[in-house]
């Protein structure tokens, strides 16, 4: 009898072990009442002002609506929303009002993202008559797009062997930025003379050489955007940088003005090449390049002026009727005196005035006035 009891207990144990194993498999496979949560993405990248869809899906044998709870993980978890199905329970925090939608499968949609929304979001879904509560988590990053960067330099021209010449990559907006440089269109890394700062925002040329004469640009990236600056040209000189004066820029061609050799000091130079008349013809002037428009005073037609006197002109200055009425060109006082002596009568006395020859009224009327 005793042997029969022991044999039965062994048979019972042999059947019980497989049943326990099958029960455990069924529990883990979800055949018992419980909630299983599946996350499609564990990392969501959002943009300031945009939207973020924290997508999950749950499964349960119960037909009752689920209780959904989303929390933002902090030192102390912050409840974002709690709902029964799609119906929100209680009042939302001020920072989440009018920015949240909960879907039937547990998915959370955030509108008008802010930088403060970044973090790890945990979700719990439970059903009243279920044994187990499903849990999941999704990471959300929020970034600001990068604006167009540009390269700042103190000057675009530099002398060879200049020490510590810097180029700075700057931009107005953007978060979590990383920087890079290009020289002549090729990526630039740390070299012996070309050094990058720890954040690679500043490029320093420790000792400028002629090979550094090239175009430079910088690149800025973050998780949601990437921008490149316009290239800038750095010119390297191995001597003094030439500087052109304002006058040379306005008048690149030199102007030459003829001057009278016998002009007394202090008098302006005349452009008259010859002022003596030949055969009674009027004085002629040589053509010259007009003076620049920025001169203070316009050039005079003649550099010498003589006051009119009441002294009668010598006979050789008179013109007979039918000759040209154009006035003779002025001559120097010395030439007038010598001419007066040569035209005087045979008397050698310089104080004697030459006698005026008699002339008819018609000739007096036609003679030029002095």
Coordinates of C-alpha atoms in Angstrom, one line a residue:
X1 CA 0.0 0.0 0.0
X2 CA 2.8 2.3 0.9
X3 CA 4.5 1.5 -2.4
X4 CA 1.4 2.4 -4.3
X5 CA 1.2 5.8 -2.6
X6 CA 4.8 6.6 -3.4
X7 CA 4.3 5.6 -7.0
X8 CA 1.3 8.0 -7.3
X9 CA 3.2 10.9 -5.8
X10 CA 6.0 10.4 -8.4
X11 CA 3.4 10.4 -11.2
X12 CA 1.7 13.5 -9.8
X13 CA 5.0 15.4 -9.6
X14 CA 5.9 14.3 -13.2
X15 CA 2.6 15.8 -14.5
X16 CA 2.8 19.0 -12.3
X17 CA 6.2 20.2 -13.5
X18 CA 5.1 20.5 -17.2
X19 CA 1.9 22.3 -16.2
X20 CA 3.8 24.9 -14.2
X21 CA 6.2 25.4 -17.1
X22 CA 3.3 25.9 -19.5
X23 CA 1.6 28.4 -17.2
X24 CA 4.8 30.5 -16.9
X25 CA 5.1 30.6 -20.7
X26 CA 1.5 31.7 -21.1
X27 CA 2.0 34.5 -18.6
X28 CA 5.0 35.8 -20.4
X29 CA 3.3 35.5 -23.8
X30 CA 0.4 37.7 -22.7
X31 CA -2.3 35.1 -22.9
X32 CA -3.3 36.1 -19.3
X33 CA -4.9 39.4 -18.6
X34 CA -2.4 42.2 -18.8
X35 CA -1.2 45.2 -20.9
X36 CA 1.7 45.0 -23.3
X37 CA 3.2 48.3 -24.7
X38 CA 5.2 48.6 -28.0
X39 CA 7.2 51.7 -28.9
X40 CA 7.9 52.4 -32.6
X41 CA 10.7 54.8 -31.9
X42 CA 12.7 55.3 -28.7
X43 CA 14.2 58.7 -29.9
X44 CA 12.2 61.6 -31.3
X45 CA 13.9 64.8 -32.6
X46 CA 11.7 67.9 -32.5
X47 CA 12.1 71.5 -33.6
X48 CA 11.2 74.6 -31.6
X49 CA 7.6 75.5 -32.6
X50 CA 7.0 72.2 -34.3
X51 CA 5.3 68.9 -33.2
X52 CA 6.4 65.7 -31.6
X53 CA 4.5 62.4 -31.8
X54 CA 5.4 60.0 -29.0
X55 CA 3.9 56.9 -30.6
X56 CA 3.1 53.7 -28.7
X57 CA 0.6 50.8 -29.0
X58 CA -0.8 48.6 -26.3
X59 CA -2.6 45.3 -26.3
X60 CA -5.0 43.8 -23.7
X61 CA -7.6 41.1 -23.4
X62 CA -9.9 43.5 -21.6
X63 CA -12.5 45.5 -23.4
X64 CA -12.4 48.3 -20.8
X65 CA -10.9 51.7 -21.7
X66 CA -7.3 52.0 -20.6
X67 CA -6.0 54.4 -18.0
X68 CA -3.0 56.3 -19.6
X69 CA -0.5 58.3 -17.7
X70 CA 2.5 60.3 -19.3
X71 CA 5.3 61.7 -17.1
X72 CA 8.4 63.7 -17.9
X73 CA 11.4 62.3 -16.1
X74 CA 13.1 64.9 -13.8
X75 CA 14.6 64.7 -10.4
X76 CA 11.0 64.6 -9.4
X77 CA 8.8 63.2 -12.2
X78 CA 6.3 65.8 -13.7
X79 CA 2.9 64.5 -14.7
X80 CA 2.2 65.7 -18.3
X81 CA -1.3 64.2 -18.8
X82 CA -3.5 61.5 -17.3
X83 CA -6.6 60.2 -19.2
X84 CA -9.1 57.4 -19.4
X85 CA -9.0 56.6 -23.1
X86 CA -8.9 60.0 -24.8
X87 CA -10.7 61.9 -22.1
X88 CA -8.2 63.9 -20.0
X89 CA -8.6 63.6 -16.2
X90 CA -8.1 66.7 -14.0
X91 CA -6.4 70.0 -15.0
X92 CA -3.3 70.2 -17.1
X93 CA -0.3 72.1 -15.9
X94 CA -0.2 75.7 -17.4
X95 CA 2.8 74.9 -19.6
X96 CA 0.9 72.0 -21.3
X97 CA -2.5 73.6 -21.8
X98 CA -3.8 73.6 -25.4
X99 CA -0.7 71.7 -26.5
X100 CA -1.6 68.1 -25.8
X101 CA -3.6 65.4 -27.6
X102 CA -3.9 61.8 -26.4
X103 CA -5.0 59.0 -28.8
X104 CA -6.9 55.7 -28.0
X105 CA -3.7 53.6 -28.5
X106 CA -1.9 55.7 -25.9
X107 CA 0.1 57.9 -28.3
X108 CA 0.9 61.4 -27.1
X109 CA 1.1 64.4 -29.5
X110 CA 2.8 67.6 -28.3
X111 CA 2.2 70.9 -30.2
X112 CA 4.3 74.1 -30.3
X113 CA 7.4 72.5 -28.9
X114 CA 9.6 74.4 -26.5
X115 CA 13.2 73.8 -25.4
X116 CA 11.9 72.9 -21.9
X117 CA 10.0 70.0 -23.4
X118 CA 13.2 68.0 -24.0
X119 CA 13.7 64.9 -21.8
X120 CA 12.6 61.3 -21.3
X121 CA 8.9 60.6 -21.3
X122 CA 7.5 57.5 -19.5
X123 CA 4.1 56.1 -20.1
X124 CA 2.0 53.7 -18.0
X125 CA -1.1 52.0 -19.3
X126 CA -3.4 49.9 -17.1
X127 CA -6.8 48.4 -17.1
X128 CA -8.9 47.8 -14.0
X129 CA -9.4 44.0 -14.3
X130 CA -5.9 43.4 -15.8
X131 CA -3.2 41.8 -13.7
X132 CA -0.2 43.7 -15.1
X133 CA 0.4 47.4 -16.1
X134 CA 2.3 48.1 -19.2
X135 CA 5.3 50.6 -19.2
X136 CA 7.5 52.3 -21.8
X137 CA 9.7 55.3 -22.4
X138 CA 10.7 57.6 -25.2
X139 CA 13.4 60.2 -25.4
X140 CA 12.6 63.6 -26.9
X141 CA 15.1 66.2 -28.1
X142 CA 14.1 69.8 -29.0
X143 CA 16.5 72.0 -31.0
X144 CA 16.5 75.3 -32.7
X145 CA 17.4 75.5 -36.5
X146 CA 20.8 77.0 -37.3
X147 CA 20.9 80.4 -39.1
X148 CA 23.3 81.2 -41.9
X149 CA 26.8 81.5 -40.4
X150 CA 29.5 83.9 -41.6
X151 CA 33.2 84.2 -41.0
X152 CA 34.6 87.3 -39.2
X153 CA 38.1 88.6 -39.8
X154 CA 39.8 91.8 -38.6
X155 CA 41.0 92.4 -42.1
X156 CA 41.0 90.5 -45.4
X157 CA 44.7 91.5 -46.2
X158 CA 47.6 90.5 -44.0
X159 CA 51.4 90.6 -44.2
X160 CA 53.4 87.5 -44.3
X161 CA 54.8 86.3 -41.0
X162 CA 52.0 87.9 -39.0
X163 CA 51.5 86.1 -35.7
X164 CA 48.1 84.7 -34.5
X165 CA 45.7 85.8 -37.2
X166 CA 42.2 84.5 -36.3
X167 CA 39.0 83.7 -38.2
X168 CA 35.8 83.4 -36.2
X169 CA 32.7 81.4 -37.2
X170 CA 29.5 83.0 -35.9
X171 CA 25.7 82.7 -36.4
X172 CA 22.6 84.1 -34.7
X173 CA 20.5 81.1 -33.8
X174 CA 21.0 77.3 -33.3
X175 CA 21.4 74.8 -30.4
X176 CA 23.8 71.9 -29.9
X177 CA 26.0 73.2 -32.6
X178 CA 29.2 71.6 -33.9
X179 CA 31.6 73.5 -36.2
X180 CA 34.0 72.7 -39.1
X181 CA 36.3 74.6 -41.5
X182 CA 37.2 74.3 -45.1
X183 CA 40.2 75.8 -47.0
X184 CA 40.0 76.0 -50.7
X185 CA 36.9 73.8 -50.5
X186 CA 38.6 71.0 -48.7
X187 CA 38.0 70.0 -45.0
X188 CA 40.5 71.6 -42.6
X189 CA 41.8 69.8 -39.5
X190 CA 44.2 70.8 -36.8
X191 CA 47.7 71.3 -38.2
X192 CA 51.0 72.7 -37.0
X193 CA 50.2 76.3 -37.8
X194 CA 46.4 76.1 -38.4
X195 CA 44.8 75.5 -34.9
X196 CA 41.2 75.1 -34.0
X197 CA 39.7 76.0 -30.7
X198 CA 38.2 73.3 -28.4
X199 CA 34.7 73.9 -29.9
X200 CA 36.3 74.4 -33.4
X201 CA 34.5 77.8 -33.6
X202 CA 37.8 79.8 -34.0
X203 CA 40.6 79.1 -36.5
X204 CA 44.0 80.6 -35.7
X205 CA 46.9 80.9 -38.1
X206 CA 49.9 81.0 -35.8
X207 CA 52.3 82.4 -38.4
X208 CA 50.9 83.6 -41.7
X209 CA 52.7 82.3 -44.9
X210 CA 52.0 82.8 -48.6
X211 CA 50.4 79.4 -48.8
X212 CA 47.6 80.7 -46.5
X213 CA 46.4 83.0 -49.3
X214 CA 43.2 81.1 -50.0
X215 CA 39.4 81.1 -49.5
X216 CA 37.9 79.9 -46.2
X217 CA 34.5 78.9 -45.0
X218 CA 32.9 77.3 -41.9
X219 CA 30.1 74.7 -41.5
X220 CA 27.7 74.6 -38.5
X221 CA 25.5 71.5 -37.8
X222 CA 23.1 70.3 -35.1
X223 CA 20.7 67.3 -34.9
X224 CA 18.1 68.9 -37.2
X225 CA 19.9 71.3 -39.6
X226 CA 23.2 72.1 -41.3
X227 CA 24.4 75.4 -42.8
X228 CA 27.6 76.6 -44.5
X229 CA 28.9 80.2 -44.7
X230 CA 29.9 82.1 -47.8
X231 CA 33.6 81.7 -48.6
X232 CA 35.9 84.6 -47.7
X233 CA 39.2 85.5 -49.4
X234 CA 42.3 86.0 -47.3
X235 CA 45.1 87.9 -49.2
X236 CA 48.7 87.6 -48.0
X237 CA 51.4 90.1 -49.0
X238 CA 55.1 89.6 -48.6
X239 CA 55.8 93.3 -48.7
X240 CA 54.1 96.6 -47.7
X241 CA 50.5 96.7 -48.9
X242 CA 50.2 99.3 -51.7
X243 CA 47.9 102.2 -51.0
X244 CA 46.5 104.5 -53.8
X245 CA 45.8 108.1 -53.0
X246 CA 42.4 109.7 -53.6
X247 CA 43.8 111.8 -56.4
X248 CA 45.3 108.8 -58.1
X249 CA 41.9 107.0 -57.9
X250 CA 40.1 110.0 -59.5
X251 CA 42.8 110.9 -62.1
X252 CA 44.8 107.8 -63.0
X253 CA 46.4 109.7 -65.9
X254 CA 48.9 112.4 -65.0
X255 CA 48.1 115.9 -66.2
X256 CA 50.9 118.1 -67.6
X257 CA 50.3 121.9 -67.9
X258 CA 52.7 124.1 -69.9
X259 CA 54.2 127.0 -67.9
X260 CA 55.9 130.1 -69.1
X261 CA 59.5 130.1 -68.4
X262 CA 59.7 133.9 -67.9
X263 CA 56.7 134.1 -65.6
X264 CA 57.6 136.3 -62.6
X265 CA 57.5 134.5 -59.3
X266 CA 54.2 134.8 -57.5
X267 CA 52.2 135.1 -60.8
X268 CA 50.0 132.1 -62.0
X269 CA 51.3 130.1 -64.9
X270 CA 49.8 130.8 -68.3
X271 CA 48.7 128.3 -70.9
X272 CA 49.5 130.8 -73.7
X273 CA 52.3 129.4 -75.8
X274 CA 52.9 132.6 -77.8
X275 CA 51.4 136.0 -77.1
X276 CA 53.1 138.1 -79.9
X277 CA 51.2 138.7 -83.0
X278 CA 52.7 138.1 -86.4
X279 CA 51.7 140.1 -89.5
X280 CA 48.9 141.7 -87.6
X281 CA 47.2 138.4 -86.9
X282 CA 45.4 137.9 -83.5
X283 CA 47.4 136.0 -80.8
X284 CA 47.0 132.3 -80.9
X285 CA 46.9 129.9 -78.0
X286 CA 48.0 126.3 -77.9
X287 CA 45.5 123.6 -77.0
X288 CA 46.2 121.9 -73.7
X289 CA 44.5 119.3 -71.5
X290 CA 41.9 121.0 -69.5
X291 CA 42.6 121.3 -65.8
X292 CA 40.9 118.9 -63.4
X293 CA 37.5 119.8 -62.2
X294 CA 38.5 119.9 -58.6
X295 CA 40.8 123.0 -58.9
X296 CA 39.9 125.8 -56.7
X297 CA 40.2 128.6 -59.3
X298 CA 39.8 128.4 -63.1
X299 CA 43.0 129.2 -65.0
X300 CA 43.3 132.7 -66.5
X301 CA 43.6 133.2 -70.2
X302 CA 46.6 135.4 -69.8
X303 CA 48.9 135.6 -66.9
X304 CA 49.8 139.3 -67.4
X305 CA 47.5 142.3 -67.3
X306 CA 48.4 146.0 -67.9
X307 CA 46.4 149.0 -66.9
X308 CA 45.3 151.4 -69.6
X309 CA 47.1 154.7 -69.7
X310 CA 46.4 158.0 -71.4
X311 CA 49.7 157.9 -73.3
X312 CA 49.2 157.9 -77.0
X313 CA 50.3 154.9 -78.9
X314 CA 53.4 155.1 -81.2
X315 CA 52.7 155.5 -84.9
X316 CA 53.5 151.8 -85.7
X317 CA 50.5 150.7 -83.5
X318 CA 48.0 152.5 -85.7
X319 CA 46.1 150.6 -88.3
X320 CA 45.1 152.0 -91.6
X321 CA 41.6 151.7 -92.9
X322 CA 41.0 148.2 -94.3
X323 CA 43.4 146.5 -91.8
X324 CA 42.3 144.1 -89.1
X325 CA 40.7 145.8 -86.1
X326 CA 41.9 143.2 -83.6
X327 CA 44.0 144.7 -80.8
X328 CA 47.6 143.7 -80.6
X329 CA 48.8 141.3 -78.0
X330 CA 50.5 142.9 -74.9
X331 CA 54.2 142.8 -74.8
X332 CA 56.7 143.3 -72.0
X333 CA 57.5 146.9 -70.9
X334 CA 61.1 146.4 -72.1
X335 CA 60.0 145.5 -75.6
X336 CA 57.6 148.5 -75.7
X337 CA 60.5 150.9 -74.7
X338 CA 62.9 149.4 -77.3
X339 CA 60.2 149.7 -80.0
X340 CA 59.5 153.3 -79.1
X341 CA 63.2 154.2 -79.5
X342 CA 63.6 152.4 -82.8
X343 CA 60.5 154.1 -84.2
X344 CA 61.5 157.6 -83.1
X345 CA 63.0 160.2 -85.5
X346 CA 66.7 160.6 -86.0
X347 CA 67.1 162.6 -82.9
X348 CA 68.9 160.6 -80.2
X349 CA 67.2 162.4 -77.3
X350 CA 65.0 159.8 -75.6
X351 CA 62.9 162.6 -73.9
X352 CA 61.7 164.0 -77.2
X353 CA 58.2 162.8 -78.1
X354 CA 57.7 161.7 -81.6
X355 CA 55.6 164.0 -83.7
X356 CA 52.3 162.7 -84.8
X357 CA 51.8 162.8 -88.6
X358 CA 48.9 164.7 -89.9
X359 CA 46.0 162.5 -90.7
X360 CA 42.7 163.1 -92.4
X361 CA 39.5 163.0 -90.3
X362 CA 38.5 159.7 -92.0
X363 CA 41.8 158.1 -90.9
X364 CA 41.4 159.4 -87.4
X365 CA 37.9 158.1 -87.3
X366 CA 39.0 154.6 -88.5
X367 CA 42.1 154.4 -86.2
X368 CA 41.7 152.2 -83.1
X369 CA 41.2 153.8 -79.8
X370 CA 44.0 153.4 -77.3

